Amino acid sequence: MKLLKLIPDNTNIHFLKWQWPFFISNIVLMVASVVLLFTHGLNLGVDFVGGQMIRVTFERSAVAPVDALTKTVDKLGYGEPVVQNFGKPNEVSLRMRLPEGTEAQPQLADAMAQKITTTVKQTFPDARIDGVDSVSGKVSGELLKTGVLALSLAMLCISIYIWVRFEWQFAAGALFALIQDILLTVGMFSLTQMEFDLNIVAALLTLLGYSLNDKIVVYDRIRENLKKHRRMPMAELLDLSVNETLSRTVVTSLSILIMLVALLLLGPDVIFGFTAAITLGIFIGTYSSIFMSAPILIWLGVKSDSFVQTESAIDRQERLARERGQPQP
C-alpha cells in the first residue's frame, strides 16, 4: 500500500518568483496591524487592566440582554460597567473597576462582586454566574510589563541562537519573520476585540517556539544546499531548499491545525482565545516559513562565497593528505 503524500517528491514551485508581491502584501498587513493597535487598541482582560470581571450566561435566552444588564449594574453606583459578548451570544463578560481603597481593604472588592451577582440574579432569573475574577491595578501593571518582557527576551534569545548556529543574516531574517508572526496575530485581536489576557501571552510564546522550529528546518536545508550546490544561482538554491522541506512543513502544520480546529469547535470557551491565537499563528508562521524566510536572505546579501571557501579549504587538505599518503582528515 502506497503512503499518502500531500506534497509530491518532485515538487518544484518557484516561490521566489513571487517574492515581491508577497513581501509587499506582508508589509501592508503589518502596517495595518500597527494602525489597529494605535486606533482600536486591545481589549485587555482583567489580568492587565485590573478590576473585576464577572462572566454571566443567560440560560433561557438566545441573546444576552446587554443593554438591560448594563443599566441594571450601572444603577448600583460602582460606575458604568463594560459588558461584552463572551463566547456564545447568550454569554457575556461584565467588567468593573475596583472601588477606591481596595488595595488597603480587599473586602471591598468581595462586597462589590456579591452585590452585583445578587442583583443580576434577582433581575434576570435565567442568569447563571460562571465566574468572578479580580485583579488589583498594581498586579495587572506588573503582569503587562512581565508579558511584554517575556516576548521580547524570547525573540532576542532566538535571534542570538540562530546567529551562533548560522550567520547574522539568518538571525535577522528569523527575527523579522517572528515579529511578523506576533504582530499579525496581535493585530487580529485588535481587529476582533477578543479579550487579550495572560492566556494569549502564553499562546504567543508557544507560537514563537513553533515558528522558530519551522524556520530552523528551512534554514538548515539552505545551509546544506549552500555547501552541496556551490555553483547554483542563489534564487534557485533557495527555491530548492523550500521545496525540499515543503512536505514536512505542510504535514506538521496540518496535523496541528486538525487538533486546533477541533478545540475551536468543541473546546470550552475559557480557552477559545488561546486556541484562536495559536490557530491563526500556525497559518501565519507556515506562510512566513515558506514565502518569507528564504527571500529575506537574498535581500540581506547572503552568498555562497563563505561556504565555497570553506569547502575549498577542506578539499585542499584532502588533496594534500592523499599526496602524502596520510589518512584524510
mmCIF file of C-alpha atoms in Angstrom:
data_model
loop_
_atom_site.group_PDB
_atom_site.id
_atom_site.type_symbol
_atom_site.label_atom_id
_atom_site.label_comp_id
_atom_site.label_asym_id
_atom_site.label_seq_id
_atom_site.Cartn_x
_atom_site.Cartn_y
_atom_site.Cartn_z
ATOM 1 C CA MET A 1 0.000 0.000 0.000
ATOM 2 C CA LYS A 2 1.375 3.396 -1.002
ATOM 3 C CA LEU A 3 1.860 6.004 1.663
ATOM 4 C CA LEU A 4 -0.237 9.139 1.406
ATOM 5 C CA LYS A 5 1.842 12.097 0.235
ATOM 6 C CA LEU A 6 0.314 15.540 0.380
ATOM 7 C CA ILE A 7 3.317 17.045 -1.421
ATOM 8 C CA PRO A 8 4.931 15.057 -4.303
ATOM 9 C CA ASP A 9 8.656 14.357 -4.083
ATOM 10 C CA ASN A 10 9.418 16.211 -7.323
ATOM 11 C CA THR A 11 7.647 19.417 -6.325
ATOM 12 C CA ASN A 12 9.309 22.434 -7.924
ATOM 13 C CA ILE A 13 7.375 25.589 -7.053
ATOM 14 C CA HIS A 14 9.133 28.863 -7.837
ATOM 15 C CA PHE A 15 8.385 30.669 -4.597
ATOM 16 C CA LEU A 16 10.916 33.442 -5.139
ATOM 17 C CA LYS A 17 9.221 34.363 -8.412
ATOM 18 C CA TRP A 18 6.503 35.960 -6.290
ATOM 19 C CA GLN A 19 8.731 37.326 -3.558
ATOM 20 C CA TRP A 20 7.864 40.998 -4.058
ATOM 21 C CA PRO A 21 4.050 40.648 -4.185
ATOM 22 C CA PHE A 22 4.192 38.519 -1.035
ATOM 23 C CA PHE A 23 6.590 40.922 0.679
ATOM 24 C CA ILE A 24 4.526 44.000 -0.169
ATOM 25 C CA SER A 25 1.277 42.393 0.982
ATOM 26 C CA ASN A 26 3.042 41.302 4.146
ATOM 27 C CA ILE A 27 4.268 44.833 4.892
ATOM 28 C CA VAL A 28 0.750 46.184 4.272
ATOM 29 C CA LEU A 29 -0.697 43.714 6.790
ATOM 30 C CA MET A 30 1.970 44.571 9.353
ATOM 31 C CA VAL A 31 1.342 48.316 8.959
ATOM 32 C CA ALA A 32 -2.411 47.690 9.226
ATOM 33 C CA SER A 33 -1.833 45.769 12.459
ATOM 34 C CA VAL A 34 0.181 48.651 13.924
ATOM 35 C CA VAL A 35 -2.522 51.149 12.909
ATOM 36 C CA LEU A 36 -5.185 48.972 14.526
ATOM 37 C CA LEU A 37 -3.171 48.774 17.742
ATOM 38 C CA PHE A 38 -2.891 52.583 17.913
ATOM 39 C CA THR A 39 -6.510 53.290 16.892
ATOM 40 C CA HIS A 40 -8.563 50.395 18.299
ATOM 41 C CA GLY A 41 -6.118 49.114 20.874
ATOM 42 C CA LEU A 42 -6.534 45.758 22.569
ATOM 43 C CA ASN A 43 -9.439 44.552 24.642
ATOM 44 C CA LEU A 44 -7.201 43.903 27.630
ATOM 45 C CA GLY A 45 -8.505 41.457 30.174
ATOM 46 C CA VAL A 46 -8.662 41.939 33.901
ATOM 47 C CA ASP A 47 -5.176 40.405 34.108
ATOM 48 C CA PHE A 48 -3.709 43.551 32.522
ATOM 49 C CA VAL A 49 -6.019 46.457 33.360
ATOM 50 C CA GLY A 50 -7.059 45.479 36.858
ATOM 51 C CA GLY A 51 -10.617 45.343 38.096
ATOM 52 C CA GLN A 52 -13.276 42.705 38.361
ATOM 53 C CA MET A 53 -14.749 40.534 35.641
ATOM 54 C CA ILE A 54 -17.962 38.581 36.099
ATOM 55 C CA ARG A 55 -18.979 36.018 33.474
ATOM 56 C CA VAL A 56 -22.722 35.547 33.063
ATOM 57 C CA THR A 57 -24.746 33.100 30.946
ATOM 58 C CA PHE A 58 -28.465 33.625 30.255
ATOM 59 C CA GLU A 59 -29.641 30.031 30.074
ATOM 60 C CA ARG A 60 -33.135 30.608 28.639
ATOM 61 C CA SER A 61 -32.218 33.397 26.231
ATOM 62 C CA ALA A 62 -30.779 33.117 22.744
ATOM 63 C CA VAL A 63 -29.102 36.514 23.066
ATOM 64 C CA ALA A 64 -27.887 38.196 26.234
ATOM 65 C CA PRO A 65 -29.750 41.417 27.191
ATOM 66 C CA VAL A 66 -26.618 43.550 27.114
ATOM 67 C CA ASP A 67 -28.334 46.960 27.345
ATOM 68 C CA ALA A 68 -30.618 45.930 30.190
ATOM 69 C CA LEU A 69 -27.738 44.341 32.084
ATOM 70 C CA THR A 70 -25.595 47.460 31.653
ATOM 71 C CA LYS A 71 -28.342 49.733 33.015
ATOM 72 C CA THR A 72 -29.038 47.394 35.938
ATOM 73 C CA VAL A 73 -25.422 47.285 37.096
ATOM 74 C CA ASP A 74 -24.877 50.993 36.431
ATOM 75 C CA LYS A 75 -27.618 51.854 38.967
ATOM 76 C CA LEU A 76 -25.622 50.170 41.761
ATOM 77 C CA GLY A 77 -23.262 53.144 41.927
ATOM 78 C CA TYR A 78 -19.969 51.416 41.146
ATOM 79 C CA GLY A 79 -19.557 53.170 37.814
ATOM 80 C CA GLU A 80 -20.516 52.224 34.264
ATOM 81 C CA PRO A 81 -19.725 48.579 33.504
ATOM 82 C CA VAL A 82 -18.233 47.248 30.270
ATOM 83 C CA VAL A 83 -20.454 44.409 29.031
ATOM 84 C CA GLN A 84 -19.287 42.358 26.054
ATOM 85 C CA ASN A 85 -20.236 39.076 24.456
ATOM 86 C CA PHE A 86 -18.031 36.267 25.683
ATOM 87 C CA GLY A 87 -18.235 33.144 23.541
ATOM 88 C CA LYS A 88 -21.859 32.387 22.627
ATOM 89 C CA PRO A 89 -24.489 35.115 22.013
ATOM 90 C CA ASN A 90 -26.095 34.433 25.404
ATOM 91 C CA GLU A 91 -22.799 34.702 27.300
ATOM 92 C CA VAL A 92 -21.277 37.995 28.416
ATOM 93 C CA SER A 93 -18.380 39.292 30.469
ATOM 94 C CA LEU A 94 -19.086 42.183 32.807
ATOM 95 C CA ARG A 95 -16.020 44.236 33.724
ATOM 96 C CA MET A 96 -15.883 46.777 36.537
ATOM 97 C CA ARG A 97 -13.218 48.970 38.066
ATOM 98 C CA LEU A 98 -12.423 48.109 41.661
ATOM 99 C CA PRO A 99 -13.727 50.529 44.319
ATOM 100 C CA GLU A 100 -11.311 53.093 45.734
ATOM 101 C CA GLY A 101 -9.413 51.810 48.740
ATOM 102 C CA THR A 102 -9.410 48.197 47.570
ATOM 103 C CA GLU A 103 -5.636 47.968 47.986
ATOM 104 C CA ALA A 104 -5.996 48.649 51.711
ATOM 105 C CA GLN A 105 -9.351 46.887 52.136
ATOM 106 C CA PRO A 106 -9.626 43.835 49.826
ATOM 107 C CA GLN A 107 -13.058 43.027 51.265
ATOM 108 C CA LEU A 108 -14.489 45.967 49.279
ATOM 109 C CA ALA A 109 -13.962 44.014 46.052
ATOM 110 C CA ASP A 110 -15.726 40.954 47.500
ATOM 111 C CA ALA A 111 -18.632 43.093 48.670
ATOM 112 C CA MET A 112 -18.971 44.672 45.222
ATOM 113 C CA ALA A 113 -18.916 41.287 43.478
ATOM 114 C CA GLN A 114 -21.507 39.895 45.896
ATOM 115 C CA LYS A 115 -23.859 42.844 45.385
ATOM 116 C CA ILE A 116 -23.553 42.738 41.596
ATOM 117 C CA THR A 117 -24.115 38.977 41.301
ATOM 118 C CA THR A 118 -27.084 39.094 43.679
ATOM 119 C CA THR A 119 -28.681 41.957 41.740
ATOM 120 C CA VAL A 120 -28.133 40.239 38.394
ATOM 121 C CA LYS A 121 -29.724 37.000 39.618
ATOM 122 C CA GLN A 122 -32.712 38.845 41.057
ATOM 123 C CA THR A 123 -33.264 40.958 37.939
ATOM 124 C CA PHE A 124 -32.641 38.163 35.431
ATOM 125 C CA PRO A 125 -33.952 34.815 36.748
ATOM 126 C CA ASP A 126 -32.237 32.833 33.968
ATOM 127 C CA ALA A 127 -28.789 34.366 34.698
ATOM 128 C CA ARG A 128 -26.053 31.964 35.755
ATOM 129 C CA ILE A 129 -22.815 33.302 37.212
ATOM 130 C CA ASP A 130 -19.939 31.360 35.622
ATOM 131 C CA GLY A 131 -17.058 33.033 37.414
ATOM 132 C CA VAL A 132 -15.711 36.118 39.166
ATOM 133 C CA ASP A 133 -12.095 37.275 38.631
ATOM 134 C CA SER A 134 -10.470 40.139 40.496
ATOM 135 C CA VAL A 135 -7.011 41.679 39.948
ATOM 136 C CA SER A 136 -5.606 44.832 41.543
ATOM 137 C CA GLY A 137 -4.237 47.645 39.386
ATOM 138 C CA LYS A 138 -0.696 47.220 40.728
ATOM 139 C CA VAL A 139 -0.624 43.491 39.968
ATOM 140 C CA SER A 140 -2.130 43.988 36.498
ATOM 141 C CA GLY A 141 0.536 46.570 35.583
ATOM 142 C CA GLU A 142 3.296 44.203 36.643
ATOM 143 C CA LEU A 143 1.713 41.375 34.642
ATOM 144 C CA LEU A 144 1.595 43.529 31.496
ATOM 145 C CA LYS A 145 5.264 44.522 31.831
ATOM 146 C CA THR A 146 6.263 40.923 32.510
ATOM 147 C CA GLY A 147 4.338 39.661 29.481
ATOM 148 C CA VAL A 148 5.951 42.180 27.120
ATOM 149 C CA LEU A 149 9.381 41.451 28.616
ATOM 150 C CA ALA A 150 8.907 37.701 28.179
ATOM 151 C CA LEU A 151 8.058 38.088 24.476
ATOM 152 C CA SER A 152 10.970 40.483 23.871
ATOM 153 C CA LEU A 153 13.536 38.290 25.620
ATOM 154 C CA ALA A 154 12.271 35.194 23.816
ATOM 155 C CA MET A 155 12.770 36.802 20.394
ATOM 156 C CA LEU A 156 16.177 38.192 21.402
ATOM 157 C CA CYS A 157 17.437 34.802 22.615
ATOM 158 C CA ILE A 158 16.095 33.136 19.487
ATOM 159 C CA SER A 159 17.998 35.613 17.293
ATOM 160 C CA ILE A 160 21.245 35.060 19.220
ATOM 161 C CA TYR A 161 20.840 31.276 18.904
ATOM 162 C CA ILE A 162 20.322 31.451 15.134
ATOM 163 C CA TRP A 163 23.234 33.900 14.787
ATOM 164 C CA VAL A 164 25.558 31.473 16.572
ATOM 165 C CA ARG A 165 24.318 28.439 14.654
ATOM 166 C CA PHE A 166 24.169 30.047 11.189
ATOM 167 C CA GLU A 167 25.102 33.638 10.249
ATOM 168 C CA TRP A 168 23.811 37.055 11.250
ATOM 169 C CA GLN A 169 21.661 37.287 8.101
ATOM 170 C CA PHE A 170 19.785 34.148 9.158
ATOM 171 C CA ALA A 171 19.223 35.634 12.624
ATOM 172 C CA ALA A 172 17.928 38.910 11.182
ATOM 173 C CA GLY A 173 15.656 37.049 8.768
ATOM 174 C CA ALA A 174 14.233 34.849 11.511
ATOM 175 C CA LEU A 175 13.705 37.837 13.810
ATOM 176 C CA PHE A 176 11.813 39.719 11.092
ATOM 177 C CA ALA A 177 9.631 36.688 10.387
ATOM 178 C CA LEU A 178 8.922 36.145 14.108
ATOM 179 C CA ILE A 179 7.993 39.809 14.588
ATOM 180 C CA GLN A 180 5.628 39.440 11.638
ATOM 181 C CA ASP A 181 4.039 36.331 13.163
ATOM 182 C CA ILE A 182 3.464 38.047 16.523
ATOM 183 C CA LEU A 183 2.356 41.388 15.079
ATOM 184 C CA LEU A 184 -0.245 39.924 12.712
ATOM 185 C CA THR A 185 -1.628 37.689 15.457
ATOM 186 C CA VAL A 186 -1.931 40.622 17.872
ATOM 187 C CA GLY A 187 -3.458 42.674 15.051
ATOM 188 C CA MET A 188 -6.198 40.068 14.726
ATOM 189 C CA PHE A 189 -7.057 40.543 18.417
ATOM 190 C CA SER A 190 -7.197 44.305 17.911
ATOM 191 C CA LEU A 191 -9.492 43.909 14.887
ATOM 192 C CA THR A 192 -11.898 41.438 16.507
ATOM 193 C CA GLN A 193 -11.606 42.937 20.023
ATOM 194 C CA MET A 194 -11.375 39.484 21.539
ATOM 195 C CA GLU A 195 -10.133 39.631 25.100
ATOM 196 C CA PHE A 196 -6.350 39.771 25.405
ATOM 197 C CA ASP A 197 -5.168 38.236 28.672
ATOM 198 C CA LEU A 198 -2.327 36.132 30.058
ATOM 199 C CA ASN A 199 -3.594 33.080 28.155
ATOM 200 C CA ILE A 200 -2.912 34.937 24.901
ATOM 201 C CA VAL A 201 0.627 35.798 26.018
ATOM 202 C CA ALA A 202 1.169 32.083 26.654
ATOM 203 C CA ALA A 203 -0.205 31.382 23.160
ATOM 204 C CA LEU A 204 2.217 33.886 21.605
ATOM 205 C CA LEU A 205 5.183 32.290 23.395
ATOM 206 C CA THR A 206 4.016 28.882 22.149
ATOM 207 C CA LEU A 207 3.748 30.313 18.654
ATOM 208 C CA LEU A 208 7.315 31.644 18.848
ATOM 209 C CA GLY A 209 8.617 28.164 19.613
ATOM 210 C CA TYR A 210 6.645 26.540 16.795
ATOM 211 C CA SER A 211 7.544 29.198 14.232
ATOM 212 C CA LEU A 212 11.225 29.040 15.202
ATOM 213 C CA ASN A 213 11.302 25.276 14.738
ATOM 214 C CA ASP A 214 9.745 25.653 11.293
ATOM 215 C CA LYS A 215 12.274 28.242 10.191
ATOM 216 C CA ILE A 216 15.257 26.341 11.595
ATOM 217 C CA VAL A 217 14.312 23.366 9.388
ATOM 218 C CA VAL A 218 14.250 25.584 6.296
ATOM 219 C CA TYR A 219 17.483 27.394 7.198
ATOM 220 C CA ASP A 220 19.276 24.147 7.959
ATOM 221 C CA ARG A 221 18.396 22.816 4.497
ATOM 222 C CA ILE A 222 19.539 26.080 2.921
ATOM 223 C CA ARG A 223 22.889 25.790 4.704
ATOM 224 C CA GLU A 224 23.314 22.197 3.498
ATOM 225 C CA ASN A 225 22.489 23.149 -0.079
ATOM 226 C CA LEU A 226 24.880 26.116 0.031
ATOM 227 C CA LYS A 227 27.673 23.594 0.537
ATOM 228 C CA LYS A 228 26.255 20.955 -1.786
ATOM 229 C CA HIS A 229 25.323 23.157 -4.772
ATOM 230 C CA ARG A 230 28.067 25.748 -4.721
ATOM 231 C CA ARG A 231 27.564 26.991 -8.286
ATOM 232 C CA MET A 232 23.770 27.081 -8.273
ATOM 233 C CA PRO A 233 22.200 30.581 -8.509
ATOM 234 C CA MET A 234 21.025 31.750 -5.133
ATOM 235 C CA ALA A 235 17.362 32.096 -6.103
ATOM 236 C CA GLU A 236 17.250 28.539 -7.473
ATOM 237 C CA LEU A 237 19.028 27.197 -4.402
ATOM 238 C CA LEU A 238 16.516 28.839 -2.046
ATOM 239 C CA ASP A 239 13.584 27.544 -4.087
ATOM 240 C CA LEU A 240 15.117 24.056 -3.974
ATOM 241 C CA SER A 241 15.548 24.230 -0.192
ATOM 242 C CA VAL A 242 11.982 25.398 0.449
ATOM 243 C CA ASN A 243 10.570 22.713 -1.864
ATOM 244 C CA GLU A 244 12.616 20.006 -0.142
ATOM 245 C CA THR A 245 11.187 20.987 3.259
ATOM 246 C CA LEU A 246 7.683 21.790 1.980
ATOM 247 C CA SER A 247 6.236 18.353 2.699
ATOM 248 C CA ARG A 248 7.449 18.417 6.295
ATOM 249 C CA THR A 249 6.159 21.970 6.819
ATOM 250 C CA VAL A 250 2.701 21.289 5.394
ATOM 251 C CA VAL A 251 2.190 17.935 7.146
ATOM 252 C CA THR A 252 3.290 19.303 10.514
ATOM 253 C CA SER A 253 1.081 22.387 10.258
ATOM 254 C CA LEU A 254 -1.915 20.416 9.019
ATOM 255 C CA SER A 255 -1.610 17.890 11.850
ATOM 256 C CA ILE A 256 -1.625 20.659 14.448
ATOM 257 C CA LEU A 257 -4.471 22.526 12.745
ATOM 258 C CA ILE A 258 -6.715 19.451 12.861
ATOM 259 C CA MET A 259 -6.406 19.422 16.640
ATOM 260 C CA LEU A 260 -6.806 23.193 16.943
ATOM 261 C CA VAL A 261 -9.957 23.306 14.807
ATOM 262 C CA ALA A 262 -11.467 20.589 16.982
ATOM 263 C CA LEU A 263 -10.699 22.688 20.070
ATOM 264 C CA LEU A 264 -12.189 25.788 18.449
ATOM 265 C CA LEU A 265 -15.444 23.996 17.657
ATOM 266 C CA LEU A 266 -15.776 21.683 20.644
ATOM 267 C CA GLY A 267 -13.462 23.059 23.333
ATOM 268 C CA PRO A 268 -14.546 25.120 26.345
ATOM 269 C CA ASP A 269 -14.989 28.866 25.926
ATOM 270 C CA VAL A 270 -12.328 29.627 28.512
ATOM 271 C CA ILE A 271 -9.567 28.530 26.085
ATOM 272 C CA PHE A 272 -11.193 29.923 22.925
ATOM 273 C CA GLY A 273 -8.867 32.949 22.744
ATOM 274 C CA PHE A 274 -5.796 30.820 23.407
ATOM 275 C CA THR A 275 -6.798 28.350 20.664
ATOM 276 C CA ALA A 276 -7.708 31.111 18.198
ATOM 277 C CA ALA A 277 -4.327 32.803 18.711
ATOM 278 C CA ILE A 278 -2.373 29.599 18.049
ATOM 279 C CA THR A 279 -4.575 28.659 15.072
ATOM 280 C CA LEU A 280 -4.001 31.981 13.332
ATOM 281 C CA GLY A 281 -0.355 31.888 14.356
ATOM 282 C CA ILE A 282 0.126 28.490 12.710
ATOM 283 C CA PHE A 283 -1.211 29.875 9.413
ATOM 284 C CA ILE A 284 0.991 32.957 9.639
ATOM 285 C CA GLY A 285 4.063 31.014 10.791
ATOM 286 C CA THR A 286 3.718 28.484 7.969
ATOM 287 C CA TYR A 287 3.254 31.299 5.457
ATOM 288 C CA SER A 288 6.358 33.139 6.679
ATOM 289 C CA SER A 289 8.435 29.936 6.677
ATOM 290 C CA ILE A 290 7.556 29.231 3.052
ATOM 291 C CA PHE A 291 7.311 32.673 1.478
ATOM 292 C CA MET A 292 9.393 34.995 3.674
ATOM 293 C CA SER A 293 12.294 33.120 5.302
ATOM 294 C CA ALA A 294 14.187 32.452 2.063
ATOM 295 C CA PRO A 295 13.745 35.797 0.198
ATOM 296 C CA ILE A 296 14.948 37.718 3.266
ATOM 297 C CA LEU A 297 18.337 36.017 2.929
ATOM 298 C CA ILE A 298 18.777 37.348 -0.612
ATOM 299 C CA TRP A 299 17.810 40.872 0.445
ATOM 300 C CA LEU A 300 20.353 40.689 3.285
ATOM 301 C CA GLY A 301 23.102 39.663 0.872
ATOM 302 C CA VAL A 302 23.657 36.007 1.788
ATOM 303 C CA LYS A 303 26.025 34.409 -0.718
ATOM 304 C CA SER A 304 27.673 31.045 -1.019
ATOM 305 C CA ASP A 305 31.172 32.586 -1.065
ATOM 306 C CA SER A 306 31.979 31.767 2.555
ATOM 307 C CA PHE A 307 30.698 28.234 2.111
ATOM 308 C CA VAL A 308 32.676 27.831 -1.108
ATOM 309 C CA GLN A 309 35.852 28.961 0.627
ATOM 310 C CA THR A 310 35.253 26.550 3.474
ATOM 311 C CA GLU A 311 34.694 23.670 1.114
ATOM 312 C CA SER A 312 37.720 24.599 -0.982
ATOM 313 C CA ALA A 313 39.958 24.587 2.092
ATOM 314 C CA ILE A 314 38.679 21.139 3.051
ATOM 315 C CA ASP A 315 39.199 19.869 -0.497
ATOM 316 C CA ARG A 316 42.753 21.209 -0.437
ATOM 317 C CA GLN A 317 43.505 19.452 2.852
ATOM 318 C CA GLU A 318 42.151 16.185 1.483
ATOM 319 C CA ARG A 319 44.232 16.534 -1.695
ATOM 320 C CA LEU A 320 47.433 17.217 0.253
ATOM 321 C CA ALA A 321 46.711 14.273 2.530
ATOM 322 C CA ARG A 322 46.287 11.950 -0.458
ATOM 323 C CA GLU A 323 49.528 13.199 -1.995
ATOM 324 C CA ARG A 324 51.415 12.494 1.220
ATOM 325 C CA GLY A 325 49.745 9.158 1.726
ATOM 326 C CA GLN A 326 48.318 10.255 5.061
ATOM 327 C CA PRO A 327 44.855 9.459 6.365
ATOM 328 C CA GLN A 328 42.351 12.001 5.159
ATOM 329 C CA PRO A 329 41.044 14.400 7.797
#
